[in-house]
mmCIF file of C-alpha atoms in Angstrom:
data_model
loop_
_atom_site.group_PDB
_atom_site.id
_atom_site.type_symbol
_atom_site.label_atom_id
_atom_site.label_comp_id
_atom_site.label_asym_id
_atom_site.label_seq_id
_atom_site.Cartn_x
_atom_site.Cartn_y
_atom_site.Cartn_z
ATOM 1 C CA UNK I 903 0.000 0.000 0.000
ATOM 2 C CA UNK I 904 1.310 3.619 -0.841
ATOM 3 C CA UNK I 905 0.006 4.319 2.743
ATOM 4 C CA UNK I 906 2.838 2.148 4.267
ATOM 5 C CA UNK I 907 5.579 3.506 2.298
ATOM 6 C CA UNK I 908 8.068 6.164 4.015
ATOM 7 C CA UNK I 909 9.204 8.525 2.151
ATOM 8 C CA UNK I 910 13.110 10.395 2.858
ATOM 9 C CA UNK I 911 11.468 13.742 3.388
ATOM 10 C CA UNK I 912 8.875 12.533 5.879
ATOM 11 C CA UNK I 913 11.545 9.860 7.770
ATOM 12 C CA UNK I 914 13.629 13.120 8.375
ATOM 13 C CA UNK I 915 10.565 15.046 9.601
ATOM 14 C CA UNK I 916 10.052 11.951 11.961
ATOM 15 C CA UNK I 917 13.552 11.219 13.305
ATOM 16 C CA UNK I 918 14.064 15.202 14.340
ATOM 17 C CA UNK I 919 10.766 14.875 16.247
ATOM 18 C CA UNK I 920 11.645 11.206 17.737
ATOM 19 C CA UNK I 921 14.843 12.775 18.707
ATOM 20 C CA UNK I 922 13.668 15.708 20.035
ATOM 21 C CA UNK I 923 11.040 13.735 22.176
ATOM 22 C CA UNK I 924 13.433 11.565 23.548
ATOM 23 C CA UNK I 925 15.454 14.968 24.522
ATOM 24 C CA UNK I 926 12.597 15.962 26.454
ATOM 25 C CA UNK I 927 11.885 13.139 28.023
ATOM 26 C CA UNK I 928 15.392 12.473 29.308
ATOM 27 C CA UNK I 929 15.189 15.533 31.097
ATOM 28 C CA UNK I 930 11.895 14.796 32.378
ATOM 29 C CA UNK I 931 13.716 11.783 34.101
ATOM 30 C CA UNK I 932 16.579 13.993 35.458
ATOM 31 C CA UNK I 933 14.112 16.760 36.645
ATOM 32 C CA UNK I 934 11.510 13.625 38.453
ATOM 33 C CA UNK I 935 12.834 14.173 41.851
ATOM 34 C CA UNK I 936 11.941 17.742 42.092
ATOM 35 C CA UNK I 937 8.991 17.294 39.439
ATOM 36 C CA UNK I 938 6.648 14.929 39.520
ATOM 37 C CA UNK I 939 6.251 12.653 36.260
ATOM 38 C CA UNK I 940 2.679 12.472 34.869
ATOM 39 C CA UNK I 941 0.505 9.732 36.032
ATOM 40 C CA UNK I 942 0.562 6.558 33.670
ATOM 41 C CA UNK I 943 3.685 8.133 31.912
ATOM 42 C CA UNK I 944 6.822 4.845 31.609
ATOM 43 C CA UNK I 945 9.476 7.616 30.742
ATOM 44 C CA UNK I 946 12.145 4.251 30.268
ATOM 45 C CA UNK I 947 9.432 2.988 28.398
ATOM 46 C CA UNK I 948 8.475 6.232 26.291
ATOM 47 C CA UNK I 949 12.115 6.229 25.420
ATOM 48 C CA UNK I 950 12.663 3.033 24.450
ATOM 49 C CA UNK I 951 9.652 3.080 22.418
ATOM 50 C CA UNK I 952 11.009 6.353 20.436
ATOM 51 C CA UNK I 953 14.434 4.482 20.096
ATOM 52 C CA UNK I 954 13.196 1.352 18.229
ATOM 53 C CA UNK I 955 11.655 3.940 15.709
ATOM 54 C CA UNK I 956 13.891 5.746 15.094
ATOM 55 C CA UNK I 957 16.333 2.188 14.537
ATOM 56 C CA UNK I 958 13.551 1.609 12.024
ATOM 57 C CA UNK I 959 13.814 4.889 10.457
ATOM 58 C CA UNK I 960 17.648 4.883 10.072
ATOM 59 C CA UNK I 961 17.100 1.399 8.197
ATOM 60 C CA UNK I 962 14.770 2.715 5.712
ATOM 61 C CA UNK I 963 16.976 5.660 5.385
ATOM 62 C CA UNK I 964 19.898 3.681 4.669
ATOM 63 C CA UNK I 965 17.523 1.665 2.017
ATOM 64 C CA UNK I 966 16.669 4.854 0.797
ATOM 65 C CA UNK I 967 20.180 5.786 0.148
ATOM 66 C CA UNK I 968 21.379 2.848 -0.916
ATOM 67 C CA UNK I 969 18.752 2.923 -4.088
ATOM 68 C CA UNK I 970 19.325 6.439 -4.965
ATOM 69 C CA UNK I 971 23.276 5.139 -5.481
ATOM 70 C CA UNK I 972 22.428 2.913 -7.676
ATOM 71 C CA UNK I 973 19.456 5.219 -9.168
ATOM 72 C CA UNK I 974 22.709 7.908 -9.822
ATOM 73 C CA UNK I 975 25.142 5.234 -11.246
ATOM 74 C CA UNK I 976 22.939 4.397 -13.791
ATOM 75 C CA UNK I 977 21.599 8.090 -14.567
ATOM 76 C CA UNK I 978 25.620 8.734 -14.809
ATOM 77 C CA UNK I 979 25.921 6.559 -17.288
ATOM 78 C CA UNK I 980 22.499 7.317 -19.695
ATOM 79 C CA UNK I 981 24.461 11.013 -19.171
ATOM 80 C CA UNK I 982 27.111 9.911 -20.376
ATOM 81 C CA UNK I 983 26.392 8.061 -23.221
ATOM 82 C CA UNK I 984 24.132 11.113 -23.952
ATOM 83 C CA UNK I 985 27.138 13.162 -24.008
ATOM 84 C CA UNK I 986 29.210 10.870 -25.974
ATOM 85 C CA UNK I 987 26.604 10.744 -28.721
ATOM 86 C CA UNK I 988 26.884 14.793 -29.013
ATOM 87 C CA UNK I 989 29.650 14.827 -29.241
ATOM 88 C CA UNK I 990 29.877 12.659 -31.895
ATOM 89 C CA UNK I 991 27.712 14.773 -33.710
ATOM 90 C CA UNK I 992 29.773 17.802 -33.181
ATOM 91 C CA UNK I 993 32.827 15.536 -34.637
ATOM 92 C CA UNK I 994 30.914 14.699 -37.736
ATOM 93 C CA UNK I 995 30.219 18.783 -38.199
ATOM 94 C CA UNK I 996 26.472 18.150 -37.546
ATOM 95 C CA UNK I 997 24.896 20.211 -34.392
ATOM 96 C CA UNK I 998 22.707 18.160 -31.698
ATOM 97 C CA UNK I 999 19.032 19.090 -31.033
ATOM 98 C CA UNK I 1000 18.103 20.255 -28.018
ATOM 99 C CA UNK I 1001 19.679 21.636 -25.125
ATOM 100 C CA UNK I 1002 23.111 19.830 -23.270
ATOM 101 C CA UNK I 1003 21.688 17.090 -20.918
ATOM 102 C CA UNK I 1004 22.337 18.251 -17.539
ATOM 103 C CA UNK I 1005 24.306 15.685 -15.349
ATOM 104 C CA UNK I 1006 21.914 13.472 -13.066
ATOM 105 C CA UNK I 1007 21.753 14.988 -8.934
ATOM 106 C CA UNK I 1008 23.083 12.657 -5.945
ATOM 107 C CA UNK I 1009 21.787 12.024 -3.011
ATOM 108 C CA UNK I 1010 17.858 10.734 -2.565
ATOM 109 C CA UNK I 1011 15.177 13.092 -3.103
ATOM 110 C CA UNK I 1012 12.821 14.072 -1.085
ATOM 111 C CA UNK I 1013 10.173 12.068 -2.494
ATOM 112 C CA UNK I 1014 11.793 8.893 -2.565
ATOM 113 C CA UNK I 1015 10.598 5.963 -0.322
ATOM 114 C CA UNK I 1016 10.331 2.454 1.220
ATOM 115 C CA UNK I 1017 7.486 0.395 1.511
ATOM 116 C CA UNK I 1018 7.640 -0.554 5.431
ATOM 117 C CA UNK I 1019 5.856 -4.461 4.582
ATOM 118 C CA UNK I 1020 6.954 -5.385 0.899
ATOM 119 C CA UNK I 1021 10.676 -2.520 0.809
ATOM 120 C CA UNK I 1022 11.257 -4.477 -2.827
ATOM 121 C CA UNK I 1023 8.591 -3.206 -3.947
ATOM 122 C CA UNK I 1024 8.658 0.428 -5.998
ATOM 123 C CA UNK I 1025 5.748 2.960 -6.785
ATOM 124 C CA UNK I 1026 5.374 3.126 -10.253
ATOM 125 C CA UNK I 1027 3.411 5.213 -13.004
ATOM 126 C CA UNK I 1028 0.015 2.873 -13.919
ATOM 127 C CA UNK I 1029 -1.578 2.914 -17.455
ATOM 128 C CA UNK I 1030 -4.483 4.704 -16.312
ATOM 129 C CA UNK I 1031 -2.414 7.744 -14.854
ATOM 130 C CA UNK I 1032 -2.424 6.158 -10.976
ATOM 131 C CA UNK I 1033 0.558 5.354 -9.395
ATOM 132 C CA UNK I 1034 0.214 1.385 -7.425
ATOM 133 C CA UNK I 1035 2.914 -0.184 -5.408
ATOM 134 C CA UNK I 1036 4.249 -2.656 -7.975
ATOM 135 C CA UNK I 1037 7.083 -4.591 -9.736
ATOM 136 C CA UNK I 1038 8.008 -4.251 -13.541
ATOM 137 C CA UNK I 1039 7.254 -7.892 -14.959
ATOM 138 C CA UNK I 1040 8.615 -8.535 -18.876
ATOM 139 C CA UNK I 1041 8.656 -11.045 -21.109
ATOM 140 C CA UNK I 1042 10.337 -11.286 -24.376
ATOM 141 C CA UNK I 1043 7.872 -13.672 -26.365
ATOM 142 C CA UNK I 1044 8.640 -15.565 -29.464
ATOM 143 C CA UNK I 1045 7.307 -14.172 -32.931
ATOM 144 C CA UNK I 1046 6.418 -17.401 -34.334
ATOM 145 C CA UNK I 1047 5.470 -19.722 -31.949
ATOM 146 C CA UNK I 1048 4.264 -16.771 -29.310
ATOM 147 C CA UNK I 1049 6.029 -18.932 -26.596
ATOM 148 C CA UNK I 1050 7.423 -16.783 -23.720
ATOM 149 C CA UNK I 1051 11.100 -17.602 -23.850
ATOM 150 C CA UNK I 1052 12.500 -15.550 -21.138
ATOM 151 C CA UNK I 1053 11.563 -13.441 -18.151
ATOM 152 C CA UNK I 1054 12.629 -10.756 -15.658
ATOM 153 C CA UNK I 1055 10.833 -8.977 -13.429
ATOM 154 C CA UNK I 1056 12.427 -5.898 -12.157
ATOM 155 C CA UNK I 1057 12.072 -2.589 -9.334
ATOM 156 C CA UNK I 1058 12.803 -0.111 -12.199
ATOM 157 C CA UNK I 1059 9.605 1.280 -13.548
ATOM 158 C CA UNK I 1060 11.605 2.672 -16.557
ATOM 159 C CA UNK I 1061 11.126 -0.015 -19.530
ATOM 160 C CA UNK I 1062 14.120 1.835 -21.172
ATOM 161 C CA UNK I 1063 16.049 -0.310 -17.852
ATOM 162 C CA UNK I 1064 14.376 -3.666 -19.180
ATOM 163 C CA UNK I 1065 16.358 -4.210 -22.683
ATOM 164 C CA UNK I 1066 19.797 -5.649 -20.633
ATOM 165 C CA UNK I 1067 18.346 -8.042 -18.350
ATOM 166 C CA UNK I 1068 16.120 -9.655 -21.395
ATOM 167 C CA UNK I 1069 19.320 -9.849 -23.368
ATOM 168 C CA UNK I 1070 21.552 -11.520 -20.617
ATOM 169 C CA UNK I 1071 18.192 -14.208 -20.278
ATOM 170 C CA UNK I 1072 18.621 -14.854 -23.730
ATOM 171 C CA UNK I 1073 21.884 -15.078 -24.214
ATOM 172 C CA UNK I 1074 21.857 -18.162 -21.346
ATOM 173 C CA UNK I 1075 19.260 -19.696 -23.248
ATOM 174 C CA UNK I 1076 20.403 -23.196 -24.322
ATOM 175 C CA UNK I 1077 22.009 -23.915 -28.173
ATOM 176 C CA UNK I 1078 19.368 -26.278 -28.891
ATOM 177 C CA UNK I 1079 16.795 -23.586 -28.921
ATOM 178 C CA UNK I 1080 18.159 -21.344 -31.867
ATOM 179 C CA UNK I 1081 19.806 -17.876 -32.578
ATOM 180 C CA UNK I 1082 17.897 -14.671 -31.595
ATOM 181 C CA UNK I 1083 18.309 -12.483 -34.829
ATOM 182 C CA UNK I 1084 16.028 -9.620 -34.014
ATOM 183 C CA UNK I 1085 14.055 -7.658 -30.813
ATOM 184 C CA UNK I 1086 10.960 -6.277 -31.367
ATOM 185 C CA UNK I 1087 10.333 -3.317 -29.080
ATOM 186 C CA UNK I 1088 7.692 -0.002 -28.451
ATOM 187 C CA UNK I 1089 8.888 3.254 -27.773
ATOM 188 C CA UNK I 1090 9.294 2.551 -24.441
ATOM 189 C CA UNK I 1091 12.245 0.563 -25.252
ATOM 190 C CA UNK I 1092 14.152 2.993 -27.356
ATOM 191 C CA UNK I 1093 17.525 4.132 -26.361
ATOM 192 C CA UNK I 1094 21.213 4.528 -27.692
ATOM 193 C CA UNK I 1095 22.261 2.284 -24.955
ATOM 194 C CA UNK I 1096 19.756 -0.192 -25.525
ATOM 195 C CA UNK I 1097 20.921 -0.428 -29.329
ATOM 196 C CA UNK I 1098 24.190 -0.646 -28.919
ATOM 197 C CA UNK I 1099 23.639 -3.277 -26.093
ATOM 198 C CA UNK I 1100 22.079 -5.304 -28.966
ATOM 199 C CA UNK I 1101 24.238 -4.501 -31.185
ATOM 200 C CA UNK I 1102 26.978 -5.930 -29.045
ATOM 201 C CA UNK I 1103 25.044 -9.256 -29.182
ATOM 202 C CA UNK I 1104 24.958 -9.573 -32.705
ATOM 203 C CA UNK I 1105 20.871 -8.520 -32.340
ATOM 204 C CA UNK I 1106 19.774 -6.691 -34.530
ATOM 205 C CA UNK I 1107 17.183 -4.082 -32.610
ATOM 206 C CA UNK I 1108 14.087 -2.795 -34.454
ATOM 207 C CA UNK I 1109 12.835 -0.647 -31.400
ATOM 208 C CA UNK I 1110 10.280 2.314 -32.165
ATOM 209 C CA UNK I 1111 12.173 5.555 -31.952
ATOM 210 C CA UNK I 1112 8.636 7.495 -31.459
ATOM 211 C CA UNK I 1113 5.105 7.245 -30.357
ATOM 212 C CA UNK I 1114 2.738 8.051 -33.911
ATOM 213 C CA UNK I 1115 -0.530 9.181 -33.954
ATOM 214 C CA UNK I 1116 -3.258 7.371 -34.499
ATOM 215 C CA UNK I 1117 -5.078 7.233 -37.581
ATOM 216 C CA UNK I 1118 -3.348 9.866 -39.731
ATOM 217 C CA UNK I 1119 -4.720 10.530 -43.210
ATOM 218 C CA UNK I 1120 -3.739 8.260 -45.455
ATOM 219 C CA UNK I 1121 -2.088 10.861 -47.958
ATOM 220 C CA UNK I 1122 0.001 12.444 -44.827
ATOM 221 C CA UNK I 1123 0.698 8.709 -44.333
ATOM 222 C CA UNK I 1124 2.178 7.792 -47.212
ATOM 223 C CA UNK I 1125 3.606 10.717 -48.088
ATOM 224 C CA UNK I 1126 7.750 11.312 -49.287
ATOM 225 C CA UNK I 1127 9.642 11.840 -46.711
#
């Protein structure tokens, strides 16, 4: 449930307050024998409680951090490769589109969370324009047969992510079951790393480089480019 997810902005909120609390209520202790504590108030107990939270918190933090390493390392290196391909541009005499991609931010944001029962799960964008708690589940399905051959099911809700695990799958796949020639792939797919990352493996990617409209005019639609 997006409910029981934490998020790194509201696990700091929580932790100064915890702390704080537990502040107050150690001096509450040193000030009980010329101040009388509340009745029904367990200061040991109030503090303890507010210490195994805030153990909790510092674990989801450190969850939280941990992903948004690995979130940067591969941002770093779609930069990069972004970069490279500019450049490349520039070397041919041609000038890139667009504006310089701006190098990816450390650190998590503030947005960023853990689910506190299911942390492997992720939130992620739905079809309908929701957002669910959820894995990425893909398959890369046979064009003959419509078999499934392989499968992967991921915590990155960018598709764009998916290409490299499918291709290590079938690369593993045993002799006896054929050559993969060509991948077949929606927009979502499309990216220079993903085609060279075929490329590498002698695949020959036909991935959508856009999303088209629907139901152009048949004269636009077959009109020279």
């Amino acid at each position: 449930s997006k409910h029981k997810a934490l998020s790194w902005e509201h696990a700091n909120k929580i932790e100064a307050q915890l702390r704080e609390e537990v502040q107050q209520l150690l001096k509450l202790a040193e000030d009980s024998d010329s101040r009388p504590v509340n009745d029904g108030l367990d200061v040991p107990a109030e503090i303890a409680r507010r210490e195994k939270r805030l153990g909790a918190i510092a674990q989801a933090k450190a969850k939280i951090e941990e992903r948004a390493r690995e979130r940067h390392a591969v941002e770093q290196q779609e930069y990069e490769a972004k970069c490279a391909k500019r450049q490349g541009q520039r070397d041919e005499g041609k000038k890139p589109r667009g504006p310089d991609p701006q190098p990816p931010a450390s650190g998590p944001k503030a947005s960023d969370q853990v689910n506190l029962t299911d942390e492997e799960s992720r939130i992620m964008p739905t079809s309908s324009g929701g957002f669910e708690q959820s894995y990425n589940a893909q398959a890369a399905v046979d064009t003959e047969t419509m078999l499934v051959v392989v499968h992967n099911v991921s915590q990155a809700p960018n598709d764009k992510r998916e290409i490299t695990p499918i291709l290590d799958k079938v690369q593993a796949l045993p002799e006896g079951l054929g050559q993969v020639s060509t991948l077949l792939g929606d927009t979502g797919y499309f990216s220079a790393a993903n085609v060279n990352a075929c490329e590498a493996q002698g695949i020959e990617p036909m991935l959508s480089m856009k999303r088209e409209s629907h139901h152009i005019p048949v004269l636009q639609r077959f009109a020279p480019d």
